[in-house]
XYZ file of C-alpha atoms in Angstrom:
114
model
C 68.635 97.115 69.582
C 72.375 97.155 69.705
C 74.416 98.636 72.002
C 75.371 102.002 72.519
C 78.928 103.163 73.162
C 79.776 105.672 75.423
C 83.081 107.789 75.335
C 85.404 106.939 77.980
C 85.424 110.384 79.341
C 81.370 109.929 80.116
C 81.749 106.337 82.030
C 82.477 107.961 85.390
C 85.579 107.252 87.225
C 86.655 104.284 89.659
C 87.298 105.696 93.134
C 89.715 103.190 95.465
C 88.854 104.236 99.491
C 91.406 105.030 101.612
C 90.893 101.837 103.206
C 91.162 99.717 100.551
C 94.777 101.128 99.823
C 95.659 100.961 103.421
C 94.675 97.328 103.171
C 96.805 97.201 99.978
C 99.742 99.034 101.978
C 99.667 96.817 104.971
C 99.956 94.011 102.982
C 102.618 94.618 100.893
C 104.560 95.263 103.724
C 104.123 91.992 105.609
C 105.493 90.252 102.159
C 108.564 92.940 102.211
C 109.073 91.788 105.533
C 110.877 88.147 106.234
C 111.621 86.822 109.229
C 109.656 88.535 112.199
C 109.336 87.484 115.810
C 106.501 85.958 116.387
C 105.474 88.513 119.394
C 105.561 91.209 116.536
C 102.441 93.040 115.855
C 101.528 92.675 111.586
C 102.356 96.258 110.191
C 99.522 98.905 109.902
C 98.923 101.289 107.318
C 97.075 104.876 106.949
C 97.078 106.082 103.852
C 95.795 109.765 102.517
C 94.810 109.396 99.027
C 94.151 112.533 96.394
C 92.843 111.995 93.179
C 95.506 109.433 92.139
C 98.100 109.663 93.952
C 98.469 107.870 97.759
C 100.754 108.971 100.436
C 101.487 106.262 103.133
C 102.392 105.840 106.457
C 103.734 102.162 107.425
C 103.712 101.332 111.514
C 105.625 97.763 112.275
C 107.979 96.085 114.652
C 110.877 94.822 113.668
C 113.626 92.417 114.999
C 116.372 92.964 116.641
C 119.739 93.317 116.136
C 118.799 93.526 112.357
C 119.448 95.954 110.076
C 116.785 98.427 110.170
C 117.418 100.813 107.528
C 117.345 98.223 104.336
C 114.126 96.273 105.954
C 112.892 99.989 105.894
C 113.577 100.572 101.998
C 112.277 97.307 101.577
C 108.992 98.179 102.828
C 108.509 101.703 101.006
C 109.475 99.809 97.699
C 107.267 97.276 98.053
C 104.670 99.185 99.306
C 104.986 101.919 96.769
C 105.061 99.039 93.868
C 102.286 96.957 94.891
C 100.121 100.377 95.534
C 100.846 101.468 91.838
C 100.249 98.306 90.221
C 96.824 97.154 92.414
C 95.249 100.371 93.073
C 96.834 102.221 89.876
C 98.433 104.940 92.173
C 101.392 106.764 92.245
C 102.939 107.179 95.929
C 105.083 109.884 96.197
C 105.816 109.113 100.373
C 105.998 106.376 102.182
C 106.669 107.157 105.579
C 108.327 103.993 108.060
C 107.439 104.217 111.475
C 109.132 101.690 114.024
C 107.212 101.037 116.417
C 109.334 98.568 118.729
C 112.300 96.183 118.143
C 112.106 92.728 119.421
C 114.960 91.338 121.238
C 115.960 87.341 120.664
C 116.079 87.361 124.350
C 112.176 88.784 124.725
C 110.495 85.849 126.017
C 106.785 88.136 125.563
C 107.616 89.300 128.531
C 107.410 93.409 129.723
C 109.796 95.044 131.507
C 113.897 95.313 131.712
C 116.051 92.252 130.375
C 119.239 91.539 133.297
């Protein structure tokens, strides 16, 4: 018996979970990302995701001095790129929260640097 074909529109549909993208997210910001102190905690992502479309929400830390603003717009690129092209998503926000900045002179140590 051969096979029967089925019209694309009666396959179903491929649903990504939130997770997965936040995975995806978290990822793709740790390769944007070059150069971190080692105390630095690897970015985290949350991700809301409707139909196909994903907005993001990126928490790292970040050296410092460094400049924060371009590692920041490296990170939504990235993120937003690898997103579209893995998960097949558009991502029309990708929100950069920094947590903490790591001083040179941190030695893992809490509390106030003299």
């Amino acid at each position: 018996m051969p096979a029967q074909v089925v019209d694309a529109a009666e396959r179903g549909a491929t649903a990504i979970a939130d997770r997965v993208v936040a995975k995806i997210a978290a990822q793709a910001a740790r390769e944007a990302l070059t150069g971190l102190p080692r105390a630095a905690a690897p970015p985290h992502a949350t991700v809301v995701v409707h139909k196909d479309s994903a907005r993001v929400r990126i928490v790292l830390e970040l050296g410092y001095p460094s400049d924060i603003g371009a590692q920041c717009g490296a990170v939504r690129r990235q993120v937003a790129e690898r997103v579209r092209t893995l998960a097949g998503m558009t991502v029309p926000e990708v929100t950069v929260q920094v947590e903490r900045l790591h001083s040179p002179l941190d030695s893992g140590t809490r509390g106030r640097t003299r």
